[in-house]
Amino acid sequence: MSLLKEILNKIKSSALLKSGLAVTAAKSFVIIGNFLIFFILVRICTPTDFGTWILYTSIIVIFEVANNSFVSNAIIKYYNDYRGELSGKFIYNAFAFSLFLTLVISLLLFVSIYFINLIYNSSYLNELLWYGPLILLCSGLINVLNCIEQGNLRFYGQLISSILKSGIFIIYLFYLFLTKSSYDLHHFVIVNIIAGFLSLLLVFFTTKKYFRLTMKYDFIIIKKIAKYGFFTFGIEVIGQISGNIGQLISGALLSPAAVGIINVATRVLQFIEIPLQSVSSVLMPQGVITLKEKGIDGIKILYEKSSALIVVVMLPILILFFVFSDQVIYLIAGENFGQASILLKIIIFYSLFKPFGRNAGVILNAIGKTRINFFMILIPTAINLIFNYYLIKQLGVRVNAFKFDLKF
């Protein structure tokens, strides 16, 4: 009992520990929520509809990451430079740039729909993508609010928005599953939009105490955000594309059902993303502060400790998944996705290297070396794209597991 009390006191006295727990809770809920969504979807949807939904979410997430990543790290990095009376002006310009960027990304999405139709030849998929700008608007504004909160080393907005956005969709799917009602993928998108707007309202009321707006345009602030954000934008978007290359190419060359098989294998390993994403979220603002206070030597120690921590947490889970891959696939997806077992084993192997690359990228962003990080991701992604295209075309869906996962 005394040990428990000591742990609680240590958490209460450490802002970093409290923030880390909030981020871990948020990331855990997102990943567990996504898993529950997947678990229900494979049981209520046909393989083709399930594959179409995965293609839709994969494409939308790429545009969503493009929209959010351009400003998120830049806001966290420069927020502390505009404290006090200047914070209102910085926040106003950050919001203005974010809204402008959402408009540009939405226009790019509309243009892309034509080319997506040529690649996938799916009118159903195209119809779903037209809802995209509403998704981008909600997530973009939530992202700015969360970044302002993170600049204060608080992360509760992430937790709140994660619970609400995922929770509403899970409840809706659970209702369909229990009542055996018919479904429509259009309704899935609409429910997600409603959940996004409700999350935005709730996050606004919980984070508004951190800012006041000074409605004054400042080109210098916009330039700082845009210049820093360009490379982090490229890093995040390329990383997202790299992570979904197999699914996107399989959907184009094979069928939506093939996308479902790949997604089943990769979905299992989302649980290891909990420590990865949690540490990454805390590492960025902590890295900025550590660089100022302790210099590069402090950054090195921070990188080593954070990477070691993730490996220690991940290893037992990966070993269990590797040994019982057949049973795990059968348990979560049923007998229709048995091919995913071999994919899972190979993905587990290269997942051991993820913490080192992921944390290296975050640290490079924190110390302002975004250009180096950009090319560290661009080159392996290009190799992945080439090999996935030609090998999937010749050998089918199983080859997706053998992709050259060199990226950070």
Short mmCIF file of C-alpha atoms in Angstrom, two decimals:
data_model
loop_
_atom_site.label_atom_id
_atom_site.label_comp_id
_atom_site.label_asym_id
_atom_site.label_seq_id
_atom_site.Cartn_x
_atom_site.Cartn_y
_atom_site.Cartn_z
CA MET A 1 0.00 0.00 0.00
CA SER A 2 2.84 2.37 0.86
CA LEU A 3 4.50 1.55 -2.47
CA LEU A 4 1.31 2.44 -4.33
CA LYS A 5 1.03 5.70 -2.40
CA GLU A 6 4.65 6.51 -3.20
CA ILE A 7 4.07 5.90 -6.91
CA LEU A 8 0.96 8.12 -6.88
CA ASN A 9 2.84 10.90 -5.10
CA LYS A 10 5.67 10.68 -7.62
CA ILE A 11 3.19 10.94 -10.51
CA LYS A 12 1.45 13.93 -8.92
CA SER A 13 4.75 15.73 -8.36
CA SER A 14 6.04 15.17 -11.92
CA ALA A 15 4.48 17.13 -14.76
CA LEU A 16 6.26 14.86 -17.26
CA LEU A 17 4.85 11.68 -15.71
CA LYS A 18 1.34 13.11 -15.57
CA SER A 19 1.60 14.23 -19.19
CA GLY A 20 3.00 10.88 -20.21
CA LEU A 21 0.13 9.04 -18.55
CA ALA A 22 -2.42 11.30 -20.26
CA VAL A 23 -0.81 10.70 -23.65
CA THR A 24 -0.56 6.97 -23.02
CA ALA A 25 -4.24 6.86 -22.07
CA ALA A 26 -5.20 8.82 -25.22
CA LYS A 27 -3.07 6.68 -27.54
CA SER A 28 -4.24 3.50 -25.84
CA PHE A 29 -7.86 4.45 -26.30
CA VAL A 30 -7.32 5.31 -29.98
CA ILE A 31 -5.57 2.02 -30.69
CA ILE A 32 -7.94 -0.12 -28.63
CA GLY A 33 -10.86 1.82 -30.13
CA ASN A 34 -9.57 1.24 -33.65
CA PHE A 35 -9.15 -2.43 -32.86
CA LEU A 36 -12.74 -2.67 -31.61
CA ILE A 37 -13.91 -0.90 -34.77
CA PHE A 38 -11.96 -3.39 -36.86
CA PHE A 39 -13.25 -6.32 -34.77
CA ILE A 40 -16.86 -5.35 -35.43
CA LEU A 41 -16.35 -4.34 -39.07
CA VAL A 42 -14.96 -7.73 -40.13
CA ARG A 43 -18.11 -9.30 -38.68
CA ILE A 44 -20.77 -7.01 -40.18
CA CYS A 45 -19.19 -6.09 -43.53
CA THR A 46 -18.55 -8.17 -46.63
CA PRO A 47 -14.81 -8.59 -47.46
CA THR A 48 -15.24 -6.16 -50.39
CA ASP A 49 -16.96 -3.49 -48.28
CA PHE A 50 -14.40 -3.94 -45.52
CA GLY A 51 -11.57 -3.49 -48.04
CA THR A 52 -13.29 -0.41 -49.52
CA TRP A 53 -13.59 1.14 -46.04
CA ILE A 54 -9.92 0.46 -45.34
CA LEU A 55 -8.97 2.10 -48.66
CA TYR A 56 -11.14 5.12 -47.79
CA THR A 57 -9.65 5.54 -44.31
CA SER A 58 -6.10 5.02 -45.63
CA ILE A 59 -6.55 7.78 -48.23
CA ILE A 60 -8.30 10.19 -45.86
CA VAL A 61 -5.65 9.68 -43.18
CA ILE A 62 -2.92 10.65 -45.67
CA PHE A 63 -4.69 13.97 -46.37
CA GLU A 64 -5.45 14.41 -42.66
CA VAL A 65 -1.80 13.89 -41.74
CA ALA A 66 -0.79 16.34 -44.49
CA ASN A 67 -3.17 18.91 -43.04
CA ASN A 68 -2.16 18.47 -39.40
CA SER A 69 1.56 17.73 -39.61
CA PHE A 70 2.34 20.97 -41.46
CA VAL A 71 1.49 23.01 -38.36
CA SER A 72 1.60 20.70 -35.33
CA ASN A 73 5.35 20.46 -34.62
CA ALA A 74 5.87 24.08 -35.66
CA ILE A 75 3.26 25.31 -33.16
CA ILE A 76 4.80 23.23 -30.36
CA LYS A 77 8.30 24.44 -31.22
CA TYR A 78 7.56 28.18 -31.48
CA TYR A 79 4.71 28.50 -28.97
CA ASN A 80 7.07 29.06 -26.05
CA ASP A 81 8.84 31.86 -27.98
CA TYR A 82 5.63 33.92 -27.92
CA ARG A 83 4.58 33.74 -24.29
CA GLY A 84 2.73 36.48 -22.46
CA GLU A 85 1.21 39.29 -24.50
CA LEU A 86 2.55 37.86 -27.78
CA SER A 87 0.77 34.52 -27.38
CA GLY A 88 -2.55 35.87 -28.65
CA LYS A 89 -0.99 37.02 -31.91
CA PHE A 90 0.87 33.73 -32.39
CA ILE A 91 -2.26 31.63 -31.78
CA TYR A 92 -4.36 33.78 -34.13
CA ASN A 93 -1.83 33.37 -36.95
CA ALA A 94 -1.51 29.64 -36.24
CA PHE A 95 -5.28 29.22 -36.57
CA ALA A 96 -5.39 31.37 -39.71
CA PHE A 97 -2.62 29.38 -41.38
CA SER A 98 -4.25 26.10 -40.35
CA LEU A 99 -7.61 27.10 -41.90
CA PHE A 100 -5.90 28.23 -45.10
CA LEU A 101 -4.00 24.95 -45.24
CA THR A 102 -7.23 22.98 -44.74
CA LEU A 103 -8.73 24.76 -47.73
CA VAL A 104 -5.70 23.96 -49.90
CA ILE A 105 -5.57 20.29 -48.82
CA SER A 106 -9.34 19.97 -49.42
CA LEU A 107 -8.93 21.28 -52.97
CA LEU A 108 -6.11 18.78 -53.52
CA LEU A 109 -8.41 16.03 -52.26
CA PHE A 110 -11.12 17.04 -54.75
CA VAL A 111 -8.61 16.98 -57.60
CA SER A 112 -7.23 13.64 -56.41
CA ILE A 113 -10.67 11.99 -56.52
CA TYR A 114 -10.50 11.94 -60.32
CA PHE A 115 -7.17 10.11 -60.31
CA ILE A 116 -8.25 7.80 -57.48
CA ASN A 117 -11.20 6.76 -59.64
CA LEU A 118 -8.83 5.91 -62.49
CA ILE A 119 -6.70 3.77 -60.15
CA TYR A 120 -9.42 1.92 -58.20
CA ASN A 121 -12.42 2.25 -60.52
CA SER A 122 -14.79 2.42 -57.54
CA SER A 123 -17.66 4.92 -57.59
CA TYR A 124 -18.50 3.89 -54.00
CA LEU A 125 -15.04 4.92 -52.81
CA ASN A 126 -15.29 8.23 -54.68
CA GLU A 127 -18.63 9.06 -53.05
CA LEU A 128 -17.13 8.55 -49.59
CA LEU A 129 -14.16 10.80 -50.36
CA TRP A 130 -16.38 13.81 -51.11
CA TYR A 131 -17.05 14.08 -47.36
CA GLY A 132 -13.32 14.53 -46.78
CA PRO A 133 -13.14 18.34 -46.26
CA LEU A 134 -15.47 18.15 -43.23
CA ILE A 135 -13.21 15.51 -41.67
CA LEU A 136 -10.16 17.70 -42.40
CA LEU A 137 -11.78 20.81 -40.88
CA CYS A 138 -12.61 19.09 -37.59
CA SER A 139 -9.27 17.34 -37.20
CA GLY A 140 -7.32 20.45 -38.22
CA LEU A 141 -8.91 22.68 -35.57
CA ILE A 142 -8.64 19.98 -32.90
CA ASN A 143 -4.97 19.59 -33.83
CA VAL A 144 -4.21 23.30 -33.27
CA LEU A 145 -5.98 23.28 -29.90
CA ASN A 146 -4.10 20.16 -28.81
CA CYS A 147 -0.76 21.63 -29.93
CA ILE A 148 -1.35 24.75 -27.84
CA GLU A 149 -2.08 22.54 -24.85
CA GLN A 150 1.03 20.45 -25.55
CA GLY A 151 3.08 23.65 -25.61
CA ASN A 152 2.08 23.92 -21.94
CA LEU A 153 3.16 20.28 -21.39
CA ARG A 154 -0.44 19.20 -20.86
CA PHE A 155 -2.07 16.51 -22.99
CA TYR A 156 -5.63 16.07 -21.76
CA GLY A 157 -7.23 17.46 -24.93
CA GLN A 158 -5.85 14.47 -26.83
CA LEU A 159 -7.45 12.12 -24.33
CA ILE A 160 -10.84 13.82 -24.49
CA SER A 161 -10.98 14.04 -28.30
CA SER A 162 -9.78 10.44 -28.67
CA ILE A 163 -12.45 9.07 -26.35
CA LEU A 164 -15.28 10.99 -27.97
CA LYS A 165 -14.31 10.46 -31.63
CA SER A 166 -13.69 6.74 -31.33
CA GLY A 167 -16.38 6.11 -28.72
CA ILE A 168 -19.30 7.43 -30.76
CA PHE A 169 -18.35 5.35 -33.81
CA ILE A 170 -17.86 2.21 -31.68
CA ILE A 171 -21.30 2.64 -30.10
CA TYR A 172 -22.88 3.03 -33.55
CA LEU A 173 -21.14 -0.09 -34.92
CA PHE A 174 -21.98 -2.06 -31.79
CA TYR A 175 -25.65 -1.15 -32.29
CA LEU A 176 -25.52 -2.44 -35.88
CA PHE A 177 -23.83 -5.64 -34.71
CA LEU A 178 -26.33 -6.38 -31.92
CA THR A 179 -29.44 -5.54 -33.94
CA LYS A 180 -28.08 -7.12 -37.15
CA SER A 181 -29.21 -3.99 -38.99
CA SER A 182 -28.16 -3.23 -42.55
CA TYR A 183 -25.24 -0.85 -42.93
CA ASP A 184 -24.11 1.82 -45.38
CA LEU A 185 -20.55 3.09 -45.62
CA HIS A 186 -21.93 6.60 -46.18
CA HIS A 187 -23.48 6.43 -42.72
CA PHE A 188 -20.11 5.41 -41.27
CA VAL A 189 -18.58 8.62 -42.63
CA ILE A 190 -21.44 10.81 -41.38
CA VAL A 191 -21.17 9.36 -37.86
CA ASN A 192 -17.43 10.12 -37.89
CA ILE A 193 -18.11 13.73 -38.95
CA ILE A 194 -20.64 14.21 -36.13
CA ALA A 195 -18.16 12.72 -33.64
CA GLY A 196 -15.48 15.09 -34.94
CA PHE A 197 -17.60 18.21 -34.42
CA LEU A 198 -18.61 17.14 -30.91
CA SER A 199 -14.95 16.47 -30.06
CA LEU A 200 -13.98 19.90 -31.39
CA LEU A 201 -16.51 21.63 -29.13
CA LEU A 202 -15.42 19.69 -26.06
CA VAL A 203 -11.69 20.23 -26.69
CA PHE A 204 -12.27 23.96 -27.22
CA PHE A 205 -13.94 24.34 -23.82
CA THR A 206 -11.20 22.37 -22.07
CA THR A 207 -8.27 24.24 -23.67
CA LYS A 208 -9.52 27.81 -24.09
CA LYS A 209 -7.92 28.82 -20.77
CA TYR A 210 -4.50 28.59 -22.45
CA PHE A 211 -5.02 31.27 -25.04
CA ARG A 212 -6.55 34.55 -26.06
CA LEU A 213 -6.69 35.77 -29.64
CA THR A 214 -5.08 38.99 -30.84
CA MET A 215 -6.43 39.42 -34.35
CA LYS A 216 -3.30 40.79 -35.99
CA TYR A 217 -1.69 39.24 -39.05
CA ASP A 218 2.05 38.63 -38.72
CA PHE A 219 3.94 37.45 -41.79
CA ILE A 220 7.00 36.48 -39.73
CA ILE A 221 4.98 34.00 -37.64
CA ILE A 222 3.34 32.52 -40.73
CA LYS A 223 6.74 32.20 -42.41
CA LYS A 224 8.23 30.44 -39.37
CA ILE A 225 5.39 27.93 -39.21
CA ALA A 226 5.44 27.32 -42.97
CA LYS A 227 9.22 26.97 -43.22
CA TYR A 228 9.51 24.59 -40.29
CA GLY A 229 6.34 22.76 -41.23
CA PHE A 230 7.35 22.03 -44.82
CA PHE A 231 9.81 19.29 -43.95
CA THR A 232 7.83 17.86 -41.02
CA PHE A 233 4.82 17.82 -43.38
CA GLY A 234 6.86 15.84 -45.90
CA ILE A 235 8.16 13.48 -43.23
CA GLU A 236 4.73 12.66 -41.82
CA VAL A 237 2.98 12.31 -45.19
CA ILE A 238 5.72 10.14 -46.69
CA GLY A 239 5.76 8.05 -43.51
CA GLN A 240 1.99 7.59 -43.73
CA ILE A 241 2.17 6.62 -47.40
CA SER A 242 5.02 4.23 -46.67
CA GLY A 243 3.00 2.53 -43.94
CA ASN A 244 0.05 2.01 -46.29
CA ILE A 245 1.85 1.25 -49.56
CA GLY A 246 0.97 -2.44 -49.48
CA GLN A 247 -2.72 -1.78 -48.91
CA LEU A 248 -2.98 0.99 -51.50
CA ILE A 249 -1.17 -0.96 -54.24
CA SER A 250 -3.00 -4.22 -53.46
CA GLY A 251 -6.32 -2.39 -53.77
CA ALA A 252 -5.32 -1.10 -57.20
CA LEU A 253 -3.66 -4.26 -58.59
CA LEU A 254 -5.69 -6.97 -56.87
CA SER A 255 -8.99 -6.20 -55.08
CA PRO A 256 -10.45 -4.52 -51.98
CA ALA A 257 -10.63 -7.98 -50.38
CA ALA A 258 -6.83 -8.25 -50.64
CA VAL A 259 -6.58 -4.97 -48.74
CA GLY A 260 -8.57 -6.59 -45.95
CA ILE A 261 -6.06 -9.45 -45.58
CA ILE A 262 -3.13 -7.05 -45.26
CA ASN A 263 -5.05 -4.87 -42.81
CA VAL A 264 -5.79 -7.82 -40.54
CA ALA A 265 -2.07 -8.58 -40.16
CA THR A 266 -1.04 -4.99 -39.55
CA ARG A 267 -3.99 -4.33 -37.24
CA VAL A 268 -2.71 -6.83 -34.66
CA LEU A 269 0.49 -4.85 -34.23
CA GLN A 270 -1.33 -1.60 -33.54
CA PHE A 271 -0.99 -2.47 -29.88
CA ILE A 272 2.76 -1.86 -30.04
CA GLU A 273 1.95 1.62 -31.32
CA ILE A 274 0.73 2.53 -27.83
CA PRO A 275 4.24 2.93 -26.34
CA LEU A 276 5.64 4.21 -29.65
CA GLN A 277 3.10 7.01 -30.09
CA SER A 278 2.96 7.86 -26.39
CA VAL A 279 6.71 8.37 -26.12
CA SER A 280 6.82 10.24 -29.45
CA SER A 281 4.15 12.72 -28.32
CA VAL A 282 5.96 13.53 -25.09
CA LEU A 283 9.41 13.37 -26.70
CA MET A 284 8.85 16.29 -29.10
CA PRO A 285 8.12 19.06 -26.54
CA GLN A 286 10.50 17.48 -24.02
CA GLY A 287 13.23 17.39 -26.67
CA VAL A 288 12.81 21.12 -27.37
CA ILE A 289 13.13 21.92 -23.65
CA THR A 290 16.06 19.52 -23.14
CA LEU A 291 17.99 21.08 -26.03
CA LYS A 292 17.65 24.53 -24.45
CA GLU A 293 18.57 23.40 -20.93
CA LYS A 294 21.14 20.59 -21.45
CA GLY A 295 22.26 20.81 -25.06
CA ILE A 296 23.08 17.92 -27.41
CA ASP A 297 24.44 15.72 -24.59
CA GLY A 298 21.05 15.87 -22.88
CA ILE A 299 19.34 15.03 -26.19
CA LYS A 300 21.52 11.91 -26.60
CA ILE A 301 20.58 10.65 -23.14
CA LEU A 302 16.90 11.38 -23.79
CA TYR A 303 17.00 9.40 -27.06
CA GLU A 304 18.75 6.39 -25.49
CA LYS A 305 16.42 6.18 -22.50
CA SER A 306 13.23 6.61 -24.54
CA SER A 307 14.27 3.95 -27.11
CA ALA A 308 15.29 1.45 -24.43
CA LEU A 309 12.01 1.96 -22.58
CA ILE A 310 9.94 1.17 -25.68
CA VAL A 311 11.92 -1.98 -26.55
CA VAL A 312 11.52 -3.34 -23.02
CA VAL A 313 7.75 -2.80 -23.19
CA MET A 314 7.34 -4.17 -26.75
CA LEU A 315 9.48 -7.31 -26.67
CA PRO A 316 7.24 -9.63 -24.58
CA ILE A 317 4.19 -8.69 -26.66
CA LEU A 318 5.99 -9.31 -29.95
CA ILE A 319 7.25 -12.73 -28.82
CA LEU A 320 3.72 -13.83 -27.87
CA PHE A 321 2.26 -12.61 -31.16
CA PHE A 322 5.01 -14.41 -33.12
CA VAL A 323 4.56 -17.76 -31.37
CA PHE A 324 0.75 -17.72 -31.50
CA SER A 325 0.23 -15.87 -34.82
CA ASP A 326 -2.26 -18.42 -36.22
CA GLN A 327 -4.39 -18.34 -33.09
CA VAL A 328 -4.24 -14.54 -32.87
CA ILE A 329 -5.45 -14.09 -36.46
CA TYR A 330 -8.24 -16.63 -36.00
CA LEU A 331 -9.33 -15.02 -32.73
CA ILE A 332 -9.59 -11.46 -34.03
CA ALA A 333 -10.76 -12.00 -37.61
CA GLY A 334 -12.09 -15.54 -38.00
CA GLU A 335 -11.21 -18.23 -40.53
CA ASN A 336 -11.60 -16.01 -43.63
CA PHE A 337 -8.26 -14.25 -43.04
CA GLY A 338 -5.89 -17.17 -42.34
CA GLN A 339 -3.42 -15.89 -44.97
CA ALA A 340 -2.64 -12.97 -42.67
CA SER A 341 -0.70 -15.22 -40.26
CA ILE A 342 2.52 -15.36 -42.31
CA LEU A 343 2.32 -11.62 -42.88
CA LEU A 344 2.05 -11.06 -39.14
CA LYS A 345 5.21 -13.07 -38.35
CA ILE A 346 7.35 -11.13 -40.80
CA ILE A 347 5.94 -7.76 -39.73
CA ILE A 348 6.76 -8.63 -36.10
CA PHE A 349 10.43 -9.11 -37.00
CA TYR A 350 11.01 -5.66 -38.47
CA SER A 351 8.86 -4.02 -35.79
CA LEU A 352 11.78 -4.52 -33.39
CA PHE A 353 13.63 -1.74 -35.20
CA LYS A 354 10.77 0.78 -35.11
CA PRO A 355 11.55 2.48 -31.77
CA PHE A 356 15.04 3.54 -32.81
CA GLY A 357 13.93 5.05 -36.08
CA ARG A 358 10.76 6.64 -34.73
CA ASN A 359 12.53 8.32 -31.82
CA ALA A 360 15.42 9.43 -34.03
CA GLY A 361 12.94 11.20 -36.28
CA VAL A 362 11.21 12.93 -33.37
CA ILE A 363 14.54 14.04 -31.89
CA LEU A 364 15.72 15.40 -35.26
CA ASN A 365 12.50 17.41 -35.51
CA ALA A 366 12.93 18.70 -31.96
CA ILE A 367 16.45 20.00 -32.62
CA GLY A 368 15.43 21.56 -35.93
CA LYS A 369 17.07 19.00 -38.28
CA THR A 370 13.87 18.40 -40.24
CA ARG A 371 15.66 18.35 -43.60
CA ILE A 372 17.79 15.33 -42.57
CA ASN A 373 14.74 13.51 -41.22
CA PHE A 374 12.87 14.25 -44.45
CA PHE A 375 15.44 12.49 -46.62
CA MET A 376 15.83 9.65 -44.12
CA ILE A 377 12.18 8.82 -44.81
CA LEU A 378 11.93 9.79 -48.49
CA ILE A 379 14.59 7.39 -49.81
CA PRO A 380 13.35 4.18 -48.08
CA THR A 381 9.75 5.05 -49.03
CA ALA A 382 10.73 5.31 -52.71
CA ILE A 383 12.38 1.87 -52.47
CA ASN A 384 9.27 0.46 -50.74
CA LEU A 385 7.02 1.85 -53.45
CA ILE A 386 9.02 0.35 -56.32
CA PHE A 387 9.41 -3.10 -54.77
CA ASN A 388 5.79 -3.30 -53.58
CA TYR A 389 4.43 -2.38 -56.99
CA TYR A 390 6.41 -4.92 -58.99
CA LEU A 391 6.36 -7.76 -56.47
CA ILE A 392 2.66 -7.50 -55.60
CA LYS A 393 1.88 -7.38 -59.31
CA GLN A 394 3.82 -10.63 -59.84
CA LEU A 395 3.33 -12.56 -56.59
CA GLY A 396 0.17 -11.20 -54.95
CA VAL A 397 -0.74 -10.06 -51.46
CA ARG A 398 1.70 -12.23 -49.48
CA VAL A 399 4.69 -10.30 -50.77
CA ASN A 400 3.53 -7.20 -48.90
CA ALA A 401 5.15 -8.62 -45.77
CA PHE A 402 8.56 -8.70 -47.45
CA LYS A 403 8.66 -5.00 -48.23
CA PHE A 404 11.89 -3.17 -47.56
CA ASP A 405 10.87 -1.49 -44.33
CA LEU A 406 13.95 0.74 -44.02
CA LYS A 407 12.14 3.91 -43.05
CA PHE A 408 12.48 5.72 -39.75
#
